[in-house]
Structures are given as structure tokens and as C-alpha cells.
PDB file of C-alpha atoms and ligand atoms in Angstrom:
ATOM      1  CA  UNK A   1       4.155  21.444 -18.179  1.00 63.00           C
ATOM      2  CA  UNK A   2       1.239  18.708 -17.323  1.00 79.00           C
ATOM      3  CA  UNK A   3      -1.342  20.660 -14.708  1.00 86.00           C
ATOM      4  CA  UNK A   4      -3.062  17.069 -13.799  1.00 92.00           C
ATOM      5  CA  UNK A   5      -2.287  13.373 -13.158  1.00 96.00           C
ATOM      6  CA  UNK A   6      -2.784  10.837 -16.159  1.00 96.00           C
ATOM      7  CA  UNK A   7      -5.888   8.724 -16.055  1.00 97.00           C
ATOM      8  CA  UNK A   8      -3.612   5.541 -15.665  1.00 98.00           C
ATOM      9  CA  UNK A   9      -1.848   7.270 -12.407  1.00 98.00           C
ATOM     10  CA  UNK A  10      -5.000   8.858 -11.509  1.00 98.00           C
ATOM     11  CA  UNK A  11      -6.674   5.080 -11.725  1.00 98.00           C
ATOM     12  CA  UNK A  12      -3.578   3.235  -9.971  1.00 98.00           C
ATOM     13  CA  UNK A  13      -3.956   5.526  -7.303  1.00 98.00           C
ATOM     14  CA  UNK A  14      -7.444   5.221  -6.089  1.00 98.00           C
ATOM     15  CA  UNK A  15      -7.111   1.497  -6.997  1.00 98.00           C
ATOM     16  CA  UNK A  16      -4.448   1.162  -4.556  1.00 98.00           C
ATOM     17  CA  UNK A  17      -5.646   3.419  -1.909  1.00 98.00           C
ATOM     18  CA  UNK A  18      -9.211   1.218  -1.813  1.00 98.00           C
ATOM     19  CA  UNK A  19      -7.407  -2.068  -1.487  1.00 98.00           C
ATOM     20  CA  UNK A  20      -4.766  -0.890   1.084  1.00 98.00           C
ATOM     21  CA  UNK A  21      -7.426   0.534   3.175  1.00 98.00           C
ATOM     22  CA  UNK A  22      -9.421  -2.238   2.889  1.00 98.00           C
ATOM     23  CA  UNK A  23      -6.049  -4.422   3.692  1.00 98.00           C
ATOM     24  CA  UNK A  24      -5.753  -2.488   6.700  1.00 98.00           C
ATOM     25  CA  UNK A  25      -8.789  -3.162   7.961  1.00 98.00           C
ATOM     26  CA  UNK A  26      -9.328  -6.779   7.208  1.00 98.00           C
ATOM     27  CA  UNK A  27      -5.852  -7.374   8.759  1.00 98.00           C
ATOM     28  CA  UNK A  28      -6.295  -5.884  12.116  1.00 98.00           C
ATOM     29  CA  UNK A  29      -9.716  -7.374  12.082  1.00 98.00           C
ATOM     30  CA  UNK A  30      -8.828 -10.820  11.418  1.00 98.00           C
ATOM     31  CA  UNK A  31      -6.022 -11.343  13.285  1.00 96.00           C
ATOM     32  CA  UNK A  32      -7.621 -10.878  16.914  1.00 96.00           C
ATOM     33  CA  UNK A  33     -10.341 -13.714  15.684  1.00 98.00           C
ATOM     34  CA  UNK A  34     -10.321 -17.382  17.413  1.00 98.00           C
ATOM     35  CA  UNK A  35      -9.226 -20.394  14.382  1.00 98.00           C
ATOM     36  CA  UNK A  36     -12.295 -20.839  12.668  1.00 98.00           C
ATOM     37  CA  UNK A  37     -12.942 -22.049   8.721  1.00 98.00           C
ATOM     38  CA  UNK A  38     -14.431 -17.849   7.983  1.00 98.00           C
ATOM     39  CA  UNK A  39     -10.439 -16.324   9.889  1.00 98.00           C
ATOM     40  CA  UNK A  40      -8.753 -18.856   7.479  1.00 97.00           C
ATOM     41  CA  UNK A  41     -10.768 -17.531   4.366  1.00 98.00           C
ATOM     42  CA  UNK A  42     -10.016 -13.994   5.563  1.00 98.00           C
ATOM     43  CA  UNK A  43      -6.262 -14.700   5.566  1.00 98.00           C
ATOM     44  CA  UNK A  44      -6.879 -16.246   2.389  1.00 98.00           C
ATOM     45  CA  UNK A  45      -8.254 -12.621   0.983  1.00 98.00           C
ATOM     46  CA  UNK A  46      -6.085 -10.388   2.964  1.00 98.00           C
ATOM     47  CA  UNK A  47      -2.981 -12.745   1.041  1.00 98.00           C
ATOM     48  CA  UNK A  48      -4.414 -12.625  -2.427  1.00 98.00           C
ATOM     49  CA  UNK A  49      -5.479  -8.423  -2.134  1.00 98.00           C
ATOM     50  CA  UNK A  50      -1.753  -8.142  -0.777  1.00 98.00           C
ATOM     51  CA  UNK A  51       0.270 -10.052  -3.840  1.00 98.00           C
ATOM     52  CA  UNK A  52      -2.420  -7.867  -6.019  1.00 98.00           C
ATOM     53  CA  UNK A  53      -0.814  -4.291  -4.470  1.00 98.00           C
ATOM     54  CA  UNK A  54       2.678  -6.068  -4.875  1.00 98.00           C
ATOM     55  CA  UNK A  55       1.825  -6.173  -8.776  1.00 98.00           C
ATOM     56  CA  UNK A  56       0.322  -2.927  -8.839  1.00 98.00           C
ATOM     57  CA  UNK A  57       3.001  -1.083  -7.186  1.00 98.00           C
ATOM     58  CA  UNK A  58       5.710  -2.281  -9.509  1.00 98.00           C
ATOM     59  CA  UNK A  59       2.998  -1.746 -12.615  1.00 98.00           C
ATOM     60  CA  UNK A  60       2.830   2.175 -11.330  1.00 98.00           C
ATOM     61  CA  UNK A  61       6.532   2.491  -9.910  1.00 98.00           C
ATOM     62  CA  UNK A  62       6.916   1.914 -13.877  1.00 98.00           C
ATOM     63  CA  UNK A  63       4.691   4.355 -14.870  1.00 98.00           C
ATOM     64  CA  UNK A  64       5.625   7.317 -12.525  1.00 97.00           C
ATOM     65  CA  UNK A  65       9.695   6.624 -13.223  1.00 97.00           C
ATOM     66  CA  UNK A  66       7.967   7.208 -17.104  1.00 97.00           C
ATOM     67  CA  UNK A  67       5.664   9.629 -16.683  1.00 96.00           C
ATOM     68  CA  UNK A  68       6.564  13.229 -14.932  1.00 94.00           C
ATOM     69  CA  UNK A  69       3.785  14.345 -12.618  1.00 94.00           C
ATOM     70  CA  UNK A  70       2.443  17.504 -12.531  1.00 94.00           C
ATOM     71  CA  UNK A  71       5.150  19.890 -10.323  1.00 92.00           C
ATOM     72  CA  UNK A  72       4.070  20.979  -6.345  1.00 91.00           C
ATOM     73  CA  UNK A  73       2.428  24.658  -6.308  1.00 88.00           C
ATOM     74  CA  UNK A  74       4.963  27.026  -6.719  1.00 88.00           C
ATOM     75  CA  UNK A  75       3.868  28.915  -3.674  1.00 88.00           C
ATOM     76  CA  UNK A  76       5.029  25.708  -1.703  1.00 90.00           C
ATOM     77  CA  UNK A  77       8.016  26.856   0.762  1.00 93.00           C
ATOM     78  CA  UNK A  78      11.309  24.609   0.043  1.00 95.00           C
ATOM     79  CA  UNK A  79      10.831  21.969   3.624  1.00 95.00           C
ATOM     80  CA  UNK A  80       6.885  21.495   2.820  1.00 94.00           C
ATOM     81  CA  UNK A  81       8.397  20.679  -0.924  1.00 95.00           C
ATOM     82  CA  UNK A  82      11.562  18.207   0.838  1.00 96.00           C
ATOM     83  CA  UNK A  83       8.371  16.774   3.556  1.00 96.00           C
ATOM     84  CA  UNK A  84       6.111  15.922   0.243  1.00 96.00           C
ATOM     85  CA  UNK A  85       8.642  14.611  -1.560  1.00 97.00           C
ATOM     86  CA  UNK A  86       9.586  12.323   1.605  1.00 98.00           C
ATOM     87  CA  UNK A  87       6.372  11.199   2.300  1.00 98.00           C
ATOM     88  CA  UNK A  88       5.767  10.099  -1.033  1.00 98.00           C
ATOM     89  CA  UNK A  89       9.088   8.223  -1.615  1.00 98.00           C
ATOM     90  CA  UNK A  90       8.150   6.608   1.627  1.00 98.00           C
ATOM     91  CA  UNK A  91       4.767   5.650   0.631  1.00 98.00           C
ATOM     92  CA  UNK A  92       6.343   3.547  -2.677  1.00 98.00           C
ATOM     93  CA  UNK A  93       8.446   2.262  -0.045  1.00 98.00           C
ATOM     94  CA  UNK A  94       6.226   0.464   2.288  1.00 98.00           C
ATOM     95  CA  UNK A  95       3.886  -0.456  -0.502  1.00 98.00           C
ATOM     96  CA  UNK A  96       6.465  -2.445  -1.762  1.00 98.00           C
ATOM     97  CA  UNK A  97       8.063  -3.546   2.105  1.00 98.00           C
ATOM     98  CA  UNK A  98       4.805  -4.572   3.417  1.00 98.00           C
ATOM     99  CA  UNK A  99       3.398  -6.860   0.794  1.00 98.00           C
ATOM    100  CA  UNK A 100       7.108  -8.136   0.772  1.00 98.00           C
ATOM    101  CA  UNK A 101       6.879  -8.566   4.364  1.00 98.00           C
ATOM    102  CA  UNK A 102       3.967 -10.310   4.157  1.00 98.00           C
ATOM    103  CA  UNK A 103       4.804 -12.855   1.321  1.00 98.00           C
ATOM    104  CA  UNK A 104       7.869 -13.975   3.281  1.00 98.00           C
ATOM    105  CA  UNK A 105       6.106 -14.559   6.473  1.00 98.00           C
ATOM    106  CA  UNK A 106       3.299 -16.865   5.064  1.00 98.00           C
ATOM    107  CA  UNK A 107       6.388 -18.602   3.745  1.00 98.00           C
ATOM    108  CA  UNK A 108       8.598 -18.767   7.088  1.00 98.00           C
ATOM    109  CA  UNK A 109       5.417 -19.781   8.498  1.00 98.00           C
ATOM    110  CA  UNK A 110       5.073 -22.510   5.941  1.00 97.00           C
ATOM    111  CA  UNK A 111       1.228 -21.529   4.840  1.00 97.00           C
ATOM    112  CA  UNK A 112       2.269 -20.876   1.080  1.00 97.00           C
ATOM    113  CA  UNK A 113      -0.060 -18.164  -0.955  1.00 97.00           C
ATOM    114  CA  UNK A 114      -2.134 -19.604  -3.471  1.00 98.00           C
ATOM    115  CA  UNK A 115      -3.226 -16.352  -5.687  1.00 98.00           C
ATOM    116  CA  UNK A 116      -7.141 -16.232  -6.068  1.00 97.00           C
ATOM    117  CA  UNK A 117      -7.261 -20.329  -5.161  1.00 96.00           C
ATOM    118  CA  UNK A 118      -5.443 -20.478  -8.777  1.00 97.00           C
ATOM    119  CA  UNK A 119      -2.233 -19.615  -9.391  1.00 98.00           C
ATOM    120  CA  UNK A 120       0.880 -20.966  -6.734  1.00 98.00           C
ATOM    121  CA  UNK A 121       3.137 -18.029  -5.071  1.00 97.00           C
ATOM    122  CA  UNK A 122       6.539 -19.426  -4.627  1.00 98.00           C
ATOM    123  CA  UNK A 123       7.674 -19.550  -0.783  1.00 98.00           C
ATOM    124  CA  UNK A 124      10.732 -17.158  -0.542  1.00 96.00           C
ATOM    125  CA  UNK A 125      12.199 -18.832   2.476  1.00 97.00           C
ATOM    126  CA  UNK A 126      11.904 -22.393   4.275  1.00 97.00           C
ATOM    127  CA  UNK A 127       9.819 -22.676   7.318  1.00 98.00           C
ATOM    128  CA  UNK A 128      11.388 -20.928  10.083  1.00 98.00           C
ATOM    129  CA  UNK A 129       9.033 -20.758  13.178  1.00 97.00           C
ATOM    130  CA  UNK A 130      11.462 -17.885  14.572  1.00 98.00           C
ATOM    131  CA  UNK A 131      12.015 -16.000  11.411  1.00 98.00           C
ATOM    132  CA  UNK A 132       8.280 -15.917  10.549  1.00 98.00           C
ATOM    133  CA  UNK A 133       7.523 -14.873  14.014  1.00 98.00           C
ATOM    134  CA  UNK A 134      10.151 -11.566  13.698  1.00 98.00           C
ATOM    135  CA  UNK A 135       8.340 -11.075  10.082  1.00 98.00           C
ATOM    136  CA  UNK A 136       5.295 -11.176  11.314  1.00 98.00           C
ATOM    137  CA  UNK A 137       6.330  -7.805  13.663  1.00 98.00           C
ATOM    138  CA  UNK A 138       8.149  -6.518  11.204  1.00 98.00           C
ATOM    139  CA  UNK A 139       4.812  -6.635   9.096  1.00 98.00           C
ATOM    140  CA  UNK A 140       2.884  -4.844  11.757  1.00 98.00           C
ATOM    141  CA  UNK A 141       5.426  -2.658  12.178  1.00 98.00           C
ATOM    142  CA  UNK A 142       5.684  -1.065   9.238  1.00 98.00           C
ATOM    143  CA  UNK A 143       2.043  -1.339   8.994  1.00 98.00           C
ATOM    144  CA  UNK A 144       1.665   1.422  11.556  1.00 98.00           C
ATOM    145  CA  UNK A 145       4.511   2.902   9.939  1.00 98.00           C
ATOM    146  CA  UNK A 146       2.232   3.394   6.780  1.00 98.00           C
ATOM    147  CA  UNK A 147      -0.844   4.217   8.788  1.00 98.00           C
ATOM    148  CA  UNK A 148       1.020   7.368   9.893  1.00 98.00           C
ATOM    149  CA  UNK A 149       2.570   8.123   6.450  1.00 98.00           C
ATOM    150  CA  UNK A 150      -0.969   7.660   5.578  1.00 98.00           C
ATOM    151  CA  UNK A 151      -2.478  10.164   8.338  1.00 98.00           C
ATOM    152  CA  UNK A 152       0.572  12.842   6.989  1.00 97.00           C
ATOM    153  CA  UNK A 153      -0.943  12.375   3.507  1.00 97.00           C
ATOM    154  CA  UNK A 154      -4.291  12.729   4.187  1.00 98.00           C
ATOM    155  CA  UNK A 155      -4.157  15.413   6.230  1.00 97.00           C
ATOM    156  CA  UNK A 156      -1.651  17.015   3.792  1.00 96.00           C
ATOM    157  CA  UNK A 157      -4.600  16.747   0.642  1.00 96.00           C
ATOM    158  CA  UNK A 158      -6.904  18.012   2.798  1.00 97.00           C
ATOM    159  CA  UNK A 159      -5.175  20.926   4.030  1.00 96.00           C
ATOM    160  CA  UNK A 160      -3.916  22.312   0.768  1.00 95.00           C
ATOM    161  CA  UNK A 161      -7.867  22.104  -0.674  1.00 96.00           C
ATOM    162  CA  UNK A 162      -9.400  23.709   2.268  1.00 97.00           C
ATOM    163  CA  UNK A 163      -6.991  26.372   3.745  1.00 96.00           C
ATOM    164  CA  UNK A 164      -4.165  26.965   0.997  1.00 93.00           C
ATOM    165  CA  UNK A 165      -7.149  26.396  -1.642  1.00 93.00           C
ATOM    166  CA  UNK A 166      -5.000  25.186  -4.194  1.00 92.00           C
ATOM    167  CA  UNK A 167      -5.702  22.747  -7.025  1.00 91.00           C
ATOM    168  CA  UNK A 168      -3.495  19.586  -5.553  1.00 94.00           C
ATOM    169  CA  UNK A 169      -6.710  17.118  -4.437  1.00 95.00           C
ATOM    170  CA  UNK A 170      -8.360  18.214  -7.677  1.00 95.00           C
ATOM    171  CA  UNK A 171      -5.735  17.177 -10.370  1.00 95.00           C
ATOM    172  CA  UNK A 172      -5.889  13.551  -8.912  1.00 96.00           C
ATOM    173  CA  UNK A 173      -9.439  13.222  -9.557  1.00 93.00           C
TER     174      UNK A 173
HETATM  175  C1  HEM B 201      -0.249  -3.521   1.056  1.00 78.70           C
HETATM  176  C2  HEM B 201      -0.381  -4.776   1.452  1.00 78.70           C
HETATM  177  C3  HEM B 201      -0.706  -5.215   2.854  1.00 78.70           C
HETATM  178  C4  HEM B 201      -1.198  -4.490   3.922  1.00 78.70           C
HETATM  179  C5  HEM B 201      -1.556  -3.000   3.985  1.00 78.70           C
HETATM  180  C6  HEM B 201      -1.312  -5.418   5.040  1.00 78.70           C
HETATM  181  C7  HEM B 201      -1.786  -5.080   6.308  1.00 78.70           C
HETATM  182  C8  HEM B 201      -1.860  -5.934   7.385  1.00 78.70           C
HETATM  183  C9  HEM B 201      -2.278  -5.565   8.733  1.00 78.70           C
HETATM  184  C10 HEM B 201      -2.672  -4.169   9.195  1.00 78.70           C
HETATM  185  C11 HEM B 201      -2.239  -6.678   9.486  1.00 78.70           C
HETATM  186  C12 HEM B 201      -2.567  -6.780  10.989  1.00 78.70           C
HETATM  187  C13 HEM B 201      -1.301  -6.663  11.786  1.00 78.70           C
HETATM  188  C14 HEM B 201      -1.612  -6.737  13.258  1.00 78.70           C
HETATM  189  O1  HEM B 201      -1.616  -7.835  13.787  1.00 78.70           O
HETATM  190  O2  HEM B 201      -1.844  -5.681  13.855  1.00 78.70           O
HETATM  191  C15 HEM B 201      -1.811  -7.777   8.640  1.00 78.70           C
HETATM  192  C16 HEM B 201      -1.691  -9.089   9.054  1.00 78.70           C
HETATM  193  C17 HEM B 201      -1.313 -10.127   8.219  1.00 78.70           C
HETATM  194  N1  HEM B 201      -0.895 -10.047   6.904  1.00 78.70           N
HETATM  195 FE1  HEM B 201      -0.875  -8.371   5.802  1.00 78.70          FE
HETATM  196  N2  HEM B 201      -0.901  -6.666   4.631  1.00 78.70           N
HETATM  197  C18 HEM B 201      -0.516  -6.585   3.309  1.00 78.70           C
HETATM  198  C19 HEM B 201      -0.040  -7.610   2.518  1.00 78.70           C
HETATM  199  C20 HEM B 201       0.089  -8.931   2.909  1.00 78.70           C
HETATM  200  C21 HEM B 201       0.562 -10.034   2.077  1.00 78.70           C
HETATM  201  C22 HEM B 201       1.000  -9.895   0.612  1.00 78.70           C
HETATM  202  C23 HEM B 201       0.530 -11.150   2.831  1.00 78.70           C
HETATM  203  C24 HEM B 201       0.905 -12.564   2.470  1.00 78.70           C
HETATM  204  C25 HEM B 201       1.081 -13.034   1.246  1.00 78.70           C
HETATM  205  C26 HEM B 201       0.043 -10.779   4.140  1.00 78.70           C
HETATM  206  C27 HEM B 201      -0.152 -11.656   5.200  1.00 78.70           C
HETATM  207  C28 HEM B 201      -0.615 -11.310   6.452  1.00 78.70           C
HETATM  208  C29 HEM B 201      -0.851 -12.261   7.524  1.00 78.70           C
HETATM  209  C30 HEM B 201      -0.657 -13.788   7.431  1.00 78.70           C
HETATM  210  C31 HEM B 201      -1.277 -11.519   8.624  1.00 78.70           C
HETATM  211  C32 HEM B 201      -1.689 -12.057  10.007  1.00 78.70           C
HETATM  212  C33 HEM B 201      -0.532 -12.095  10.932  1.00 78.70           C
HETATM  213  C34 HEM B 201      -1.030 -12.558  12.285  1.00 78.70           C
HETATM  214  O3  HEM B 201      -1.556 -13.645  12.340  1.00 78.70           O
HETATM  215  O4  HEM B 201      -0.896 -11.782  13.225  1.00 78.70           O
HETATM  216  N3  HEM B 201      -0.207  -9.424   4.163  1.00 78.70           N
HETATM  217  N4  HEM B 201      -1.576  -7.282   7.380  1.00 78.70           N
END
């Protein structure tokens, strides 16, 4: 039975946690900022970091359906087991929902995503003024659907290292 993560999960993991972070951030920030040449250029980041966790989630939905991880502490009582299990199933969830959100409102919204200034995103949908308006809320949505999944998760790591003292935070560094 494998005690830690893989270097590849271990790597995909912090990966993604740096750029959806950073995602969050950059898109609350620049979506309260008055049109200017420096909001468009943050759009244009916040679009290509988002189609990059779109690839990366499929790359490591791949590699976990491949790869077992290491099993919850046995101590674990069976509904902290069924909440962990939840929360993570819902974490692959929205990191596959929210970029997907995101791709098809630039497209209802008829701005199409240009990865890195180089390589042309196909638009999933027409422009739809009304559609990409209801996207765009369903994007925020489940954007503070993640940053509570994302509260759960933290405070989940950080409670089995400091009060159960277990090894979970330590076998995915
Ligand atoms: C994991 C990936 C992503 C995360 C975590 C994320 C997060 C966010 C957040 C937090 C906001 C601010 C929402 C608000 O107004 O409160 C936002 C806005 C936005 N996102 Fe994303 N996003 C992701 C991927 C994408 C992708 C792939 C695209 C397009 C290709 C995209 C396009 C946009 C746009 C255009 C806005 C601005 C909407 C507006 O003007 O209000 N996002 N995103």
C-alpha cells in the first residue's frame, strides 16, 4: 500500500492550487476595474491561466483514475471518510465546471480566447448577449462555490497536522 502521493500528483497539485489561487484573485480584482488597455490584458491572463487548469485537470483526472492514492488514516471515523471523499470529488468537479464556465462565456459574449496571444480557442456557442450574461453568474457562482470547498479543504489539512497529528499534509509534500 503507497504511504505518499507520486511526484507527478504531488506536482499537479501545487501547480494547480498556485494558479487557481492566483485565478481567484486576479478575477475578483479585475472585474470591479473601469475599461482600460491594463483590465483588457488582465482578462487576457485570467483567460489563458484558466484554459491552462482546463488542460491540467483532465492531464491529472488521468493520472489519479491511474494511479491509487495513498488510503485516509485508518483512525478516520466512516462520515469524516464520506465528507473527504465529497469534497474532493467536488473539487475535480468545479475545476473542470469553472474553466468550462468560463470558456463558454467569453464565447456567448463573443470575445473569443486566444491561448498565450498564439494559439485560437474555438468559441463553443454563438454570441448570445443573454446566455453569456447567465454564464457569467453561473461562473461566479460556482466560484464561491469552490472558495468554500476550498476553505473545507484547507481547514481540513490543517486540522489533521495540528490536532489529529497525522501524516496527511506531509505525504503531499
Ligand atoms: C479554474 C479556473 C478559473 C477560476 C478559478 C476563475 C475565477 C474567476 C473569478 C473569481 C472571477 C470573478 C467573478 C466575480 O465577478 O466575482 C472570474 C471572472 C471572469 N472569468 Fe474566470 N476563472 C477561471 C477560468 C476562466 C476561463 C477559462 C475563462 C475564459 C476562457 C474565464 C473568464 C472570465 C471572465 C471573462 C471573467 C470576468 C467576468 C466579468 O466581467 O464579470 N475564467 N473568474
Amino acid at each position: 500500500m503507497t504511504t505518499t502521493y507520486h511526484p507527478i500528483a504531488k506536482s499537479l497539485h501545487w501547480l494547480m492550487a498556485v494558479l487557481i489561487l492566483g485565478l481567484l484573485a486576479l478575477g475578483i480584482y479585475m472585474s470591479d476595474l473601469p475599461l482600460s488597455p491594463q483590465k483588457l490584458e488582465f482578462y487576457s491572463w485570467h483567460k489563458w491561466a484558466g484554459v491552462t487548469v482546463f488542460v491540467l485537470v483532465w492531464l491529472r483526472l488521468a493520472w489519479r483514475v491511474t494511479h491509487r492514492p495513498p488510503a485516509l488514516p485508518e483512525t478516520l471515523a466512516a462520515p469524516m471518510r464520506l465528507a473527504a471523499h465529497a469534497g474532493h470529488a467536488l473539487l475535480y468537479l468545479l475545476m473542470v465546471a469553472i474553466p468550462l464556465s468560463g470558456w463558454l462565456m467569453s464565447s456567448a459574449k463573443g470575445f473569443q480566447t486566444v491561448w498565450f496571444g498564439v494559439l485560437p480557442i474555438p468559441d463553443l456557442l454563438g454570441r448570445d448577449k443573454a446566455l453569456g450574461d447567465l454564464l457569467q453568474q453561473a461562473h461566479q457562482a460556482l466560484n464561491l462555490l469552490l472558495m468554500l470547498t476550498l476553505a473545507g479543504h484547507l481547514g481540513a489539512a490543517l486540522w489533521h497536522h495540528f490536532v489529529l497529528k497525522d501524516d496527511t499534509l506531509r505525504r503531499m509534500r
